[in-house]
mmCIF file of C-alpha atoms in Angstrom:
data_model
loop_
_atom_site.group_PDB
_atom_site.id
_atom_site.type_symbol
_atom_site.label_atom_id
_atom_site.label_comp_id
_atom_site.label_asym_id
_atom_site.label_seq_id
_atom_site.Cartn_x
_atom_site.Cartn_y
_atom_site.Cartn_z
ATOM 1 C CA MET I 1 36.190 -27.870 -51.178
ATOM 2 C CA THR I 2 34.252 -31.108 -51.540
ATOM 3 C CA GLU I 3 34.135 -33.518 -54.472
ATOM 4 C CA HIS I 4 31.586 -36.129 -55.523
ATOM 5 C CA THR I 5 31.648 -38.518 -58.498
ATOM 6 C CA GLU I 6 28.930 -40.801 -59.822
ATOM 7 C CA VAL I 7 27.806 -42.449 -63.054
ATOM 8 C CA LEU I 8 24.800 -40.513 -64.360
ATOM 9 C CA GLN I 9 21.813 -42.801 -64.820
ATOM 10 C CA PRO I 10 18.717 -41.962 -66.903
ATOM 11 C CA GLU I 11 16.144 -42.484 -64.141
ATOM 12 C CA PRO I 12 16.447 -39.061 -62.416
ATOM 13 C CA ALA I 13 16.030 -37.280 -65.764
ATOM 14 C CA VAL I 14 13.012 -39.454 -66.597
ATOM 15 C CA ALA I 15 11.471 -38.581 -63.234
ATOM 16 C CA LEU I 16 12.122 -34.853 -63.721
ATOM 17 C CA ALA I 17 10.626 -34.883 -67.215
ATOM 18 C CA ARG I 18 7.449 -36.479 -65.869
ATOM 19 C CA LEU I 19 7.280 -33.961 -63.037
ATOM 20 C CA LEU I 20 7.678 -31.025 -65.431
ATOM 21 C CA GLY I 21 5.298 -32.532 -67.985
ATOM 22 C CA VAL I 22 7.826 -32.331 -70.847
ATOM 23 C CA ASP I 23 9.201 -34.843 -73.349
ATOM 24 C CA LEU I 24 12.407 -36.602 -72.412
ATOM 25 C CA PRO I 25 15.340 -35.244 -74.462
ATOM 26 C CA ASP I 26 18.008 -37.450 -76.037
ATOM 27 C CA LEU I 27 20.124 -37.913 -72.928
ATOM 28 C CA GLU I 28 23.030 -39.603 -74.720
ATOM 29 C CA GLU I 29 23.238 -37.344 -77.770
ATOM 30 C CA ASP I 30 22.084 -33.914 -76.558
ATOM 31 C CA GLY I 31 22.773 -34.430 -72.859
ATOM 32 C CA LEU I 32 20.927 -32.932 -69.925
ATOM 33 C CA PRO I 33 19.078 -29.654 -70.609
ATOM 34 C CA LEU I 34 20.027 -26.546 -68.670
ATOM 35 C CA LEU I 35 19.491 -27.009 -64.884
ATOM 36 C CA TRP I 36 18.656 -30.725 -65.126
ATOM 37 C CA HIS I 37 21.913 -31.468 -63.342
ATOM 38 C CA TRP I 38 20.054 -30.491 -60.165
ATOM 39 C CA VAL I 39 18.734 -34.059 -59.849
ATOM 40 C CA TYR I 40 22.255 -35.529 -60.015
ATOM 41 C CA LEU I 41 25.399 -35.539 -57.855
ATOM 42 C CA LEU I 42 23.359 -34.818 -54.739
ATOM 43 C CA ASP I 43 24.497 -34.594 -51.146
ATOM 44 C CA TRP I 44 23.222 -37.424 -48.936
ATOM 45 C CA PRO I 45 23.541 -36.226 -45.310
ATOM 46 C CA ARG I 46 22.778 -38.605 -42.467
ATOM 47 C CA GLN I 47 19.417 -38.109 -40.791
ATOM 48 C CA ALA I 48 21.210 -37.428 -37.512
ATOM 49 C CA ASP I 49 23.000 -34.487 -39.165
ATOM 50 C CA LEU I 50 19.786 -32.628 -40.050
ATOM 51 C CA GLY I 51 18.428 -29.758 -37.962
ATOM 52 C CA PRO I 52 14.761 -29.124 -37.052
ATOM 53 C CA ASP I 53 14.147 -27.386 -40.399
ATOM 54 C CA GLY I 54 15.525 -30.303 -42.425
ATOM 55 C CA HIS I 55 18.846 -28.707 -43.379
ATOM 56 C CA PRO I 56 22.256 -30.138 -42.398
ATOM 57 C CA VAL I 57 23.799 -28.756 -39.212
ATOM 58 C CA ARG I 58 27.305 -30.161 -39.654
ATOM 59 C CA GLY I 59 29.945 -28.632 -41.877
ATOM 60 C CA VAL I 60 27.722 -25.783 -43.045
ATOM 61 C CA VAL I 61 28.413 -22.092 -43.612
ATOM 62 C CA PRO I 62 27.412 -20.072 -41.660
ATOM 63 C CA ALA I 63 26.845 -21.810 -38.321
ATOM 64 C CA PRO I 64 23.624 -23.892 -38.055
ATOM 65 C CA GLY I 65 20.410 -22.610 -36.529
ATOM 66 C CA ARG I 66 19.590 -19.832 -39.012
ATOM 67 C CA ARG I 67 16.879 -19.769 -41.671
ATOM 68 C CA ARG I 68 18.065 -20.529 -45.200
ATOM 69 C CA MET I 69 16.614 -18.991 -48.370
ATOM 70 C CA ALA I 70 17.599 -19.438 -52.021
ATOM 71 C CA ALA I 71 18.199 -15.954 -53.447
ATOM 72 C CA GLY I 72 19.241 -16.766 -57.012
ATOM 73 C CA GLY I 73 22.199 -17.878 -59.015
ATOM 74 C CA ARG I 74 24.031 -18.210 -62.302
ATOM 75 C CA VAL I 75 24.425 -21.393 -64.341
ATOM 76 C CA ALA I 76 26.355 -21.919 -67.576
ATOM 77 C CA ARG I 77 26.101 -25.141 -69.582
ATOM 78 C CA THR I 78 29.474 -25.252 -71.321
ATOM 79 C CA GLY I 79 29.109 -28.727 -72.816
ATOM 80 C CA SER I 80 26.828 -31.758 -73.048
ATOM 81 C CA LEU I 81 26.508 -33.619 -69.747
ATOM 82 C CA VAL I 82 25.407 -37.067 -70.916
ATOM 83 C CA VAL I 83 24.060 -40.078 -69.065
ATOM 84 C CA GLY I 84 25.842 -43.391 -68.881
ATOM 85 C CA ARG I 85 29.180 -41.797 -67.982
ATOM 86 C CA ALA I 86 30.785 -40.697 -64.747
ATOM 87 C CA ALA I 87 30.685 -37.030 -63.782
ATOM 88 C CA THR I 88 32.373 -35.160 -60.948
ATOM 89 C CA ARG I 89 31.049 -32.176 -59.017
ATOM 90 C CA ARG I 90 33.420 -29.946 -57.088
ATOM 91 C CA THR I 91 31.842 -27.587 -54.555
ATOM 92 C CA GLU I 92 33.410 -24.613 -52.812
ATOM 93 C CA VAL I 93 32.278 -21.558 -50.848
ATOM 94 C CA VAL I 94 33.277 -18.505 -52.885
ATOM 95 C CA SER I 95 32.311 -15.759 -50.450
ATOM 96 C CA THR I 96 30.488 -15.008 -47.198
ATOM 97 C CA THR I 97 29.178 -11.510 -46.481
ATOM 98 C CA ASP I 98 27.362 -10.260 -43.372
ATOM 99 C CA LYS I 99 24.830 -7.450 -43.685
ATOM 100 C CA THR I 100 21.906 -6.004 -41.755
ATOM 101 C CA GLY I 101 18.477 -5.876 -43.373
ATOM 102 C CA ARG I 102 14.960 -4.925 -42.287
ATOM 103 C CA SER I 103 14.539 -8.361 -40.712
ATOM 104 C CA GLY I 104 17.860 -8.177 -38.852
ATOM 105 C CA PRO I 105 21.297 -9.735 -39.454
ATOM 106 C CA LEU I 106 21.734 -11.454 -42.824
ATOM 107 C CA THR I 107 24.545 -13.608 -44.184
ATOM 108 C CA PHE I 108 24.967 -13.902 -47.954
ATOM 109 C CA VAL I 109 26.841 -16.997 -49.125
ATOM 110 C CA VAL I 110 27.942 -17.763 -52.698
ATOM 111 C CA VAL I 111 28.583 -21.440 -53.431
ATOM 112 C CA ARG I 112 30.194 -22.586 -56.678
ATOM 113 C CA HIS I 113 29.655 -26.004 -58.263
ATOM 114 C CA THR I 114 31.819 -27.156 -61.165
ATOM 115 C CA ILE I 115 30.730 -30.347 -62.931
ATOM 116 C CA SER I 116 33.179 -32.159 -65.208
ATOM 117 C CA GLN I 117 32.853 -35.198 -67.443
ATOM 118 C CA ASP I 118 35.521 -36.928 -69.528
ATOM 119 C CA GLY I 119 38.062 -34.385 -68.281
ATOM 120 C CA GLU I 120 36.082 -31.361 -69.507
ATOM 121 C CA VAL I 121 34.001 -28.823 -67.577
ATOM 122 C CA LYS I 122 30.327 -29.158 -68.563
ATOM 123 C CA VAL I 123 28.471 -27.009 -66.009
ATOM 124 C CA VAL I 124 29.552 -24.057 -63.886
ATOM 125 C CA GLU I 125 27.080 -22.825 -61.291
ATOM 126 C CA GLU I 126 27.057 -20.218 -58.542
ATOM 127 C CA GLN I 127 24.263 -20.294 -55.974
ATOM 128 C CA ASP I 128 23.339 -17.235 -53.906
ATOM 129 C CA ILE I 129 22.033 -18.229 -50.473
ATOM 130 C CA VAL I 130 20.763 -15.946 -47.700
ATOM 131 C CA TYR I 131 20.701 -16.893 -44.026
ATOM 132 C CA ARG I 132 18.661 -14.950 -41.481
ATOM 133 C CA ASP I 133 17.989 -15.334 -37.774
ATOM 134 C CA ALA I 134 15.281 -17.749 -36.689
ATOM 135 C CA ALA I 135 12.275 -15.428 -36.491
ATOM 136 C CA ALA I 136 8.788 -15.954 -37.868
ATOM 137 C CA ALA I 137 8.158 -14.387 -41.262
ATOM 138 C CA PRO I 138 5.153 -12.003 -41.020
ATOM 139 C CA THR I 139 3.626 -12.915 -44.368
ATOM 140 C CA SER I 140 -0.006 -12.272 -45.205
ATOM 141 C CA ALA I 141 -2.127 -15.094 -46.610
ATOM 142 C CA THR I 142 -4.357 -12.766 -48.632
ATOM 143 C CA THR I 143 -4.232 -12.863 -52.421
ATOM 144 C CA SER I 144 -5.732 -10.645 -55.120
ATOM 145 C CA ALA I 145 -8.074 -11.716 -57.889
ATOM 146 C CA PRO I 146 -6.393 -13.892 -60.568
ATOM 147 C CA VAL I 147 -4.900 -12.118 -63.558
ATOM 148 C CA PRO I 148 -5.752 -13.878 -66.865
ATOM 149 C CA LEU I 149 -2.889 -15.440 -68.799
ATOM 150 C CA GLU I 150 -1.435 -13.242 -71.516
ATOM 151 C CA ALA I 151 0.343 -14.194 -74.732
ATOM 152 C CA GLY I 152 3.684 -15.805 -73.968
ATOM 153 C CA GLU I 153 2.657 -16.907 -70.468
ATOM 154 C CA ARG I 154 2.403 -20.459 -69.193
ATOM 155 C CA ALA I 155 0.850 -21.691 -65.960
ATOM 156 C CA PHE I 156 2.832 -24.308 -64.075
ATOM 157 C CA PRO I 157 1.296 -26.446 -61.280
ATOM 158 C CA VAL I 158 2.795 -25.995 -57.826
ATOM 159 C CA ASP I 159 0.434 -28.028 -55.654
ATOM 160 C CA PRO I 160 1.766 -29.913 -52.590
ATOM 161 C CA THR I 161 2.332 -33.071 -54.649
ATOM 162 C CA VAL I 162 4.585 -31.232 -57.108
ATOM 163 C CA LEU I 163 6.558 -29.576 -54.301
ATOM 164 C CA PHE I 164 6.967 -32.880 -52.462
ATOM 165 C CA ARG I 165 8.144 -34.713 -55.604
ATOM 166 C CA PHE I 166 10.632 -31.951 -56.460
ATOM 167 C CA SER I 167 11.985 -32.041 -52.905
ATOM 168 C CA ALA I 168 12.383 -35.811 -53.224
ATOM 169 C CA LEU I 169 14.113 -35.588 -56.629
ATOM 170 C CA THR I 170 16.633 -33.031 -55.353
ATOM 171 C CA TYR I 171 16.967 -34.661 -51.906
ATOM 172 C CA ASN I 172 15.923 -31.370 -50.316
ATOM 173 C CA ALA I 173 14.626 -31.980 -46.799
ATOM 174 C CA HIS I 174 13.787 -28.320 -46.053
ATOM 175 C CA ARG I 175 10.386 -28.617 -44.373
ATOM 176 C CA ILE I 176 8.995 -25.316 -45.688
ATOM 177 C CA HIS I 177 8.380 -27.070 -49.027
ATOM 178 C CA TYR I 178 6.291 -30.048 -47.829
ATOM 179 C CA ASP I 179 5.372 -29.654 -44.130
ATOM 180 C CA ARG I 180 2.535 -27.117 -44.019
ATOM 181 C CA ASP I 181 2.277 -27.105 -40.224
ATOM 182 C CA TYR I 182 5.997 -26.350 -39.869
ATOM 183 C CA ALA I 183 5.940 -23.677 -42.586
ATOM 184 C CA ARG I 184 2.962 -21.948 -40.930
ATOM 185 C CA ASP I 185 3.560 -22.447 -37.208
ATOM 186 C CA VAL I 186 7.363 -22.225 -37.009
ATOM 187 C CA GLU I 187 8.475 -20.029 -39.915
ATOM 188 C CA GLY I 188 5.301 -17.941 -40.173
ATOM 189 C CA TYR I 189 4.502 -18.571 -43.843
ATOM 190 C CA PRO I 190 0.889 -18.720 -45.109
ATOM 191 C CA GLY I 191 1.532 -21.821 -47.207
ATOM 192 C CA LEU I 192 4.146 -24.169 -48.587
ATOM 193 C CA VAL I 193 7.090 -22.308 -50.124
ATOM 194 C CA VAL I 194 7.757 -22.936 -53.820
ATOM 195 C CA HIS I 195 11.438 -23.753 -54.341
ATOM 196 C CA GLY I 196 13.558 -21.051 -55.951
ATOM 197 C CA PRO I 197 15.235 -23.686 -58.164
ATOM 198 C CA LEU I 198 11.818 -24.947 -59.289
ATOM 199 C CA GLN I 199 10.957 -21.417 -60.415
ATOM 200 C CA ALA I 200 14.289 -21.219 -62.280
ATOM 201 C CA LEU I 201 13.591 -24.569 -63.945
ATOM 202 C CA ALA I 202 10.150 -23.374 -65.015
ATOM 203 C CA MET I 203 11.762 -20.316 -66.629
ATOM 204 C CA ALA I 204 14.463 -22.334 -68.407
ATOM 205 C CA GLU I 205 11.964 -24.946 -69.624
ATOM 206 C CA THR I 206 9.639 -22.264 -70.984
ATOM 207 C CA VAL I 207 12.504 -21.008 -73.145
ATOM 208 C CA ARG I 208 13.467 -24.556 -74.159
ATOM 209 C CA GLY I 209 9.833 -25.170 -75.092
ATOM 210 C CA THR I 210 10.173 -22.596 -77.877
ATOM 211 C CA GLY I 211 12.735 -24.840 -79.572
ATOM 212 C CA ALA I 212 15.769 -22.849 -78.447
ATOM 213 C CA THR I 213 18.761 -24.485 -76.777
ATOM 214 C CA ALA I 214 19.255 -22.786 -73.422
ATOM 215 C CA THR I 215 22.934 -22.549 -72.496
ATOM 216 C CA ALA I 216 22.979 -20.254 -69.453
ATOM 217 C CA ILE I 217 20.679 -18.596 -66.952
ATOM 218 C CA GLU I 218 21.003 -15.871 -64.362
ATOM 219 C CA TYR I 219 18.028 -15.731 -62.020
ATOM 220 C CA ARG I 220 16.955 -13.940 -58.881
ATOM 221 C CA VAL I 221 14.216 -14.788 -56.383
ATOM 222 C CA VAL I 222 12.678 -11.423 -55.479
ATOM 223 C CA ALA I 223 9.722 -12.498 -53.300
ATOM 224 C CA PRO I 224 8.441 -15.685 -51.669
ATOM 225 C CA LEU I 225 5.912 -17.742 -53.634
ATOM 226 C CA PHE I 226 3.441 -20.077 -51.941
ATOM 227 C CA ASP I 227 1.611 -23.107 -53.274
ATOM 228 C CA HIS I 228 -1.888 -21.584 -53.102
ATOM 229 C CA GLN I 229 -0.771 -18.565 -55.166
ATOM 230 C CA GLY I 230 0.049 -20.470 -58.374
ATOM 231 C CA LEU I 231 3.003 -20.032 -60.726
ATOM 232 C CA VAL I 232 2.928 -18.337 -64.127
ATOM 233 C CA VAL I 233 6.031 -18.074 -66.338
ATOM 234 C CA ARG I 234 6.535 -15.390 -68.968
ATOM 235 C CA ALA I 235 9.281 -15.391 -71.611
ATOM 236 C CA THR I 236 9.913 -12.284 -73.681
ATOM 237 C CA GLY I 237 12.751 -10.852 -75.736
ATOM 238 C CA GLY I 238 14.033 -9.188 -72.578
ATOM 239 C CA GLY I 239 14.132 -12.228 -70.330
ATOM 240 C CA VAL I 240 11.987 -14.506 -68.213
ATOM 241 C CA SER I 241 9.962 -14.026 -65.052
ATOM 242 C CA VAL I 242 7.658 -15.818 -62.656
ATOM 243 C CA ARG I 243 4.515 -14.295 -61.185
ATOM 244 C CA ASP I 244 1.698 -15.581 -59.018
ATOM 245 C CA HIS I 245 -1.936 -15.631 -60.146
ATOM 246 C CA SER I 246 -2.451 -12.065 -58.934
ATOM 247 C CA GLY I 247 0.424 -10.690 -61.038
ATOM 248 C CA ARG I 248 3.024 -10.293 -58.252
ATOM 249 C CA ILE I 249 6.543 -10.998 -59.589
ATOM 250 C CA THR I 250 8.471 -13.557 -57.509
ATOM 251 C CA ALA I 251 11.475 -14.371 -59.720
ATOM 252 C CA THR I 252 13.255 -12.853 -62.706
ATOM 253 C CA GLY I 253 15.972 -14.049 -65.016
ATOM 254 C CA GLN I 254 17.906 -13.902 -68.258
ATOM 255 C CA VAL I 255 18.389 -17.022 -70.360
ATOM 256 C CA GLU I 256 21.089 -17.275 -73.015
ATOM 257 C CA THR I 257 20.465 -19.516 -76.019
ATOM 258 C CA LEU I 258 22.339 -20.717 -79.087
ATOM 259 C CA THR I 259 19.878 -18.905 -81.361
ATOM 260 C CA GLY I 260 18.917 -15.824 -79.392
ATOM 261 C CA GLU I 261 22.089 -13.664 -79.453
ATOM 262 C CA GLY I 262 22.408 -14.026 -75.698
ATOM 263 C CA LYS I 263 18.736 -13.455 -74.855
ATOM 264 C CA THR I 264 15.565 -15.454 -74.872
ATOM 265 C CA PRO I 265 14.031 -15.775 -78.329
#
């Protein structure tokens, strides 16, 4: 288990609000919206401890040298995490499971983060991470004709500038999100990979944009999404989802709110 404490300053939240194109909430009264803790309490590995893909190679599970993918997670906001006060994040590996998939050996890792402030737990998160062997991903660059936006859908920009700024805000050095040559030539992707957490944030913010207070989310990344394919969020009574411009679903989720009886309004 690792532990990290810092005083939460307003600047990361201001930067995230400007990236997402949303109004800044009352950070002292209402606290950080659901998932906004992702720009706080970050790990700061030394440059010498990063591998060729940008991820740390020391003290990681499983052993370094394998490709890392965000598969989903669960986050519950149990209280208001406010700026101007110290907060502590405790991180632990909950489970590690080895399986064999179509692409070969896979390792599924569940990591739990617990964030406390003023002696009370404010955020509980579990991240699902998949590691696979270092082999090029045979992904086609072809896309279908764009599907027009429907009622309840919102397009969110995912150009290289957005991906780079989100990587910088979350201190994520994974090169598949900002280094097109690496993503194409080494990992075999047709474009820059859109972060799984960015897709989750887009889903949570779409719900928050309706006026509801989002308190928890469970999300799953079901297919890779690339910058040239666009990102469209849809929120319905049954949940939230992300699709590309052609209609292909890349992430799904359920968002709990204070007003929605456990579902999106």
